[in-house]
Each structure stands twice: as structure tokens, then as C-alpha cells.
Amino acid sequence: MRAVKASAGHGRNGKREAALTDRSNDVSAMLDEMAIRRLLDEYCLRLEINQFEDWLDLFTHDTVYDVFRQSLRGREEVAAMLSQAPHGIHLPGATRIELGTDTAQTVQSYLFLSASEDTWNAGWYQRTVVRTGEGWKIAHTRVKIGRLGNLAPEEKARMLAFPVQFA
């Protein structure tokens, strides 16, 4: 969590100022963490519900995306490869956020169920997110796939159309 600086005041007023500074920093850190959690949630939802271009808006223009032993650089390379990936449901899991001033390091577990290939994979997203003029954005993603598999015949998914439409 972000380090909190206390006021250098002395006496009663100094202690009160230090307490107010601590609370102000705590609130700021909580707001940053909430915004980052929202960003990470949108990462999964925008792949399923929105257009692919909306998902790309979550990244910095010079983002780096490491997956399948490839390092994709910039939104264009990310779009060229990942727009061809199978559609499915991304289930985000537990998330750890180590918050700095204008950057944060995150680790998030996930489970992905493909809608068309009856396959799944699970692992972790390691990300660096940065504060920009447009809010928090993903600057670097490293996908660590921990397990791959095929669904059993009785568990095969019904075909879904993407992006998902709510009627």
C-alpha cells in the first residue's frame, strides 16, 4: 500500500494535522485501488460485452502484452493478435494490488472458458497499471497460463454470440 507521510508539526496541532494527512492519504489510496479494480473488471467484461476497440481503450498506447512466449508492443500488435483469440467467458479471481504514487503492480487469477472450442485455461495476469490523464490504464500485461484443458462432453458450452447482447 502507498506509504503515508505525516505532517512535521509539533504539539497538539501537529498531531491533529498528521492524523488528517493520514486519513486523506488513506482515502486517496482507497479511491485509487477502487479505480484499478474497476479497470481490471472492465478488462474481462469488455471482451465479452463490448466491442474489441472498447477493450483496447483500457491500455496505454505503448502497452506491452506478454502471452504465449510473445511480446506484443503497442495497441496495434495487441489488436492484431488478440482480436483473433476465441471468444468466451473470463472469470477474474483474487486480485492483489501494490499501489505506488502513479503506478501499481497487480496480480489477478483468472479462468477462461471458450465459447466455441470447448476449451479452458486458468492462470494469472500480472500487470503494471499507470495513472494517465484519462485515468488508470494498463501499461504492461504478462499472462501466466497455469493450466489448459478440454471440457468433458457433458460440460460443453452452448454457443454464445459475442459481444453478448442483453434483451
Short mmCIF file of C-alpha atoms in Angstrom, two decimals:
data_model
loop_
_atom_site.label_atom_id
_atom_site.label_comp_id
_atom_site.label_asym_id
_atom_site.label_seq_id
_atom_site.Cartn_x
_atom_site.Cartn_y
_atom_site.Cartn_z
CA MET A 1 0.00 0.00 0.00
CA ARG A 2 1.10 3.57 -0.56
CA ALA A 3 3.34 5.00 2.13
CA VAL A 4 1.62 7.65 4.21
CA LYS A 5 3.57 10.77 5.22
CA ALA A 6 2.77 12.52 8.45
CA SER A 7 2.92 16.26 8.92
CA ALA A 8 6.08 17.54 10.56
CA GLY A 9 4.12 19.73 13.01
CA HIS A 10 4.70 19.74 16.77
CA GLY A 11 2.33 19.61 19.72
CA ARG A 12 -1.40 19.09 19.62
CA ASN A 13 -1.98 20.83 16.29
CA GLY A 14 0.85 18.86 14.70
CA LYS A 15 -0.70 15.56 15.80
CA ARG A 16 -4.11 16.64 14.50
CA GLU A 17 -2.57 17.69 11.16
CA ALA A 18 -0.72 14.36 10.95
CA ALA A 19 -3.96 12.44 11.59
CA LEU A 20 -5.79 14.43 8.91
CA THR A 21 -2.95 13.85 6.44
CA ASP A 22 -3.01 10.12 7.21
CA ARG A 23 -6.79 9.94 6.62
CA SER A 24 -6.52 11.97 3.43
CA ASN A 25 -3.81 9.65 2.10
CA ASP A 26 -5.84 6.59 3.14
CA VAL A 27 -8.91 7.86 1.27
CA SER A 28 -6.81 8.69 -1.79
CA ALA A 29 -5.27 5.20 -1.75
CA MET A 30 -8.72 3.58 -1.41
CA LEU A 31 -10.05 5.60 -4.36
CA ASP A 32 -7.04 4.60 -6.47
CA GLU A 33 -7.49 0.94 -5.55
CA MET A 34 -11.19 1.08 -6.40
CA ALA A 35 -10.40 2.64 -9.79
CA ILE A 36 -7.78 -0.06 -10.50
CA ARG A 37 -10.18 -2.85 -9.52
CA ARG A 38 -12.78 -1.33 -11.86
CA LEU A 39 -10.16 -1.26 -14.66
CA LEU A 40 -9.35 -4.95 -14.10
CA ASP A 41 -13.05 -5.88 -14.05
CA GLU A 42 -13.58 -3.99 -17.30
CA TYR A 43 -10.69 -5.97 -18.85
CA CYS A 44 -12.84 -9.11 -18.67
CA LEU A 45 -16.25 -7.59 -19.31
CA ARG A 46 -15.28 -5.53 -22.35
CA LEU A 47 -14.02 -8.65 -24.11
CA GLU A 48 -17.45 -10.22 -23.68
CA ILE A 49 -19.97 -7.40 -23.79
CA ASN A 50 -18.35 -4.53 -25.66
CA GLN A 51 -16.63 -4.15 -29.00
CA PHE A 52 -12.96 -5.12 -29.13
CA GLU A 53 -11.91 -1.47 -29.62
CA ASP A 54 -13.53 -0.62 -26.27
CA TRP A 55 -11.26 -3.23 -24.64
CA LEU A 56 -8.18 -1.65 -26.26
CA ASP A 57 -9.06 1.68 -24.61
CA LEU A 58 -8.05 0.12 -21.28
CA PHE A 59 -4.39 0.10 -22.39
CA THR A 60 -1.76 2.77 -22.84
CA HIS A 61 -0.81 3.35 -26.48
CA ASP A 62 2.65 1.85 -25.88
CA THR A 63 1.39 -1.10 -23.85
CA VAL A 64 3.35 -4.36 -23.72
CA TYR A 65 1.42 -7.64 -23.64
CA ASP A 66 3.37 -10.85 -22.99
CA VAL A 67 1.46 -14.04 -23.85
CA PHE A 68 2.27 -17.41 -25.49
CA ARG A 69 6.02 -16.62 -25.41
CA GLN A 70 5.44 -13.50 -27.49
CA SER A 71 5.85 -9.88 -26.50
CA LEU A 72 3.33 -7.66 -28.26
CA ARG A 73 4.22 -3.96 -28.29
CA GLY A 74 1.63 -1.24 -28.70
CA ARG A 75 -2.12 -1.41 -29.14
CA GLU A 76 -1.79 -2.30 -32.85
CA GLU A 77 0.18 -5.51 -32.18
CA VAL A 78 -2.11 -6.43 -29.30
CA ALA A 79 -5.15 -5.91 -31.52
CA ALA A 80 -3.68 -7.90 -34.42
CA MET A 81 -3.16 -10.99 -32.29
CA LEU A 82 -5.83 -10.90 -29.61
CA SER A 83 -8.70 -9.88 -31.89
CA GLN A 84 -8.27 -13.39 -33.38
CA ALA A 85 -8.47 -15.14 -29.99
CA PRO A 86 -11.52 -17.27 -29.24
CA HIS A 87 -14.46 -15.64 -27.50
CA GLY A 88 -15.58 -16.88 -24.16
CA ILE A 89 -16.17 -16.05 -20.56
CA HIS A 90 -13.38 -14.55 -18.46
CA LEU A 91 -13.83 -15.16 -14.76
CA PRO A 92 -11.48 -12.93 -12.78
CA GLY A 93 -10.33 -14.19 -9.42
CA ALA A 94 -8.48 -12.86 -6.42
CA THR A 95 -6.53 -9.67 -7.03
CA ARG A 96 -3.50 -8.21 -5.28
CA ILE A 97 -2.68 -4.52 -5.81
CA GLU A 98 0.60 -2.95 -4.71
CA LEU A 99 -0.08 0.73 -5.07
CA GLY A 100 2.56 3.35 -5.79
CA THR A 101 2.01 7.04 -6.44
CA ASP A 102 1.24 6.89 -10.17
CA THR A 103 1.81 3.18 -10.85
CA ALA A 104 0.59 -0.08 -9.39
CA GLN A 105 1.63 -3.70 -9.71
CA THR A 106 -1.23 -6.18 -9.80
CA VAL A 107 -1.64 -9.94 -9.85
CA GLN A 108 -5.02 -11.46 -10.64
CA SER A 109 -6.03 -15.08 -11.09
CA TYR A 110 -8.45 -15.99 -13.88
CA LEU A 111 -10.38 -18.79 -15.53
CA PHE A 112 -11.28 -18.60 -19.23
CA LEU A 113 -13.95 -20.82 -20.80
CA SER A 114 -14.03 -20.73 -24.59
CA ALA A 115 -17.49 -20.41 -26.11
CA SER A 116 -16.66 -22.14 -29.38
CA GLU A 117 -13.84 -24.59 -28.78
CA ASP A 118 -14.92 -26.22 -25.50
CA THR A 119 -11.51 -25.49 -24.02
CA TRP A 120 -10.47 -23.67 -20.90
CA ASN A 121 -7.38 -22.23 -19.31
CA ALA A 122 -6.55 -20.80 -15.94
CA GLY A 123 -3.68 -18.74 -14.66
CA TRP A 124 -2.66 -15.27 -13.62
CA TYR A 125 -2.45 -11.80 -15.10
CA GLN A 126 0.49 -9.77 -13.83
CA ARG A 127 0.03 -6.14 -14.75
CA THR A 128 1.59 -2.74 -14.37
CA VAL A 129 -1.04 -0.02 -14.42
CA VAL A 130 -0.30 3.67 -14.64
CA ARG A 131 -2.20 6.84 -13.86
CA THR A 132 -2.84 8.88 -17.01
CA GLY A 133 -4.86 11.99 -17.82
CA GLU A 134 -7.68 9.58 -18.74
CA GLY A 135 -7.49 7.59 -15.51
CA TRP A 136 -5.69 4.32 -14.77
CA LYS A 137 -4.52 2.35 -17.83
CA ILE A 138 -2.76 -0.97 -18.33
CA ALA A 139 0.87 -0.42 -19.38
CA HIS A 140 2.17 -4.00 -19.20
CA THR A 141 0.46 -7.38 -19.02
CA ARG A 142 2.11 -10.74 -18.54
CA VAL A 143 -0.19 -13.74 -18.88
CA LYS A 144 0.99 -16.81 -16.97
CA ILE A 145 -1.11 -19.80 -18.00
CA GLY A 146 -1.13 -22.35 -15.23
CA ARG A 147 -3.40 -24.98 -16.73
CA LEU A 148 -5.09 -25.80 -20.04
CA GLY A 149 -7.83 -28.32 -20.68
CA ASN A 150 -10.84 -29.52 -22.65
CA LEU A 151 -14.35 -29.65 -21.28
CA ALA A 152 -15.92 -33.06 -20.89
CA PRO A 153 -18.74 -33.83 -23.40
CA GLU A 154 -21.44 -33.33 -20.73
CA GLU A 155 -19.97 -29.90 -19.84
CA LYS A 156 -19.69 -28.46 -23.33
CA ALA A 157 -20.87 -24.90 -23.55
CA ARG A 158 -23.71 -23.69 -25.70
CA MET A 159 -22.65 -21.38 -28.47
CA LEU A 160 -22.84 -17.70 -27.49
CA ALA A 161 -22.70 -14.74 -29.82
CA PHE A 162 -20.17 -12.03 -28.97
CA PRO A 163 -20.40 -9.33 -27.95
CA VAL A 164 -23.12 -10.55 -25.59
CA GLN A 165 -26.48 -8.84 -26.01
CA PHE A 166 -28.91 -8.38 -23.11
CA ALA A 167 -32.51 -8.44 -24.37
#
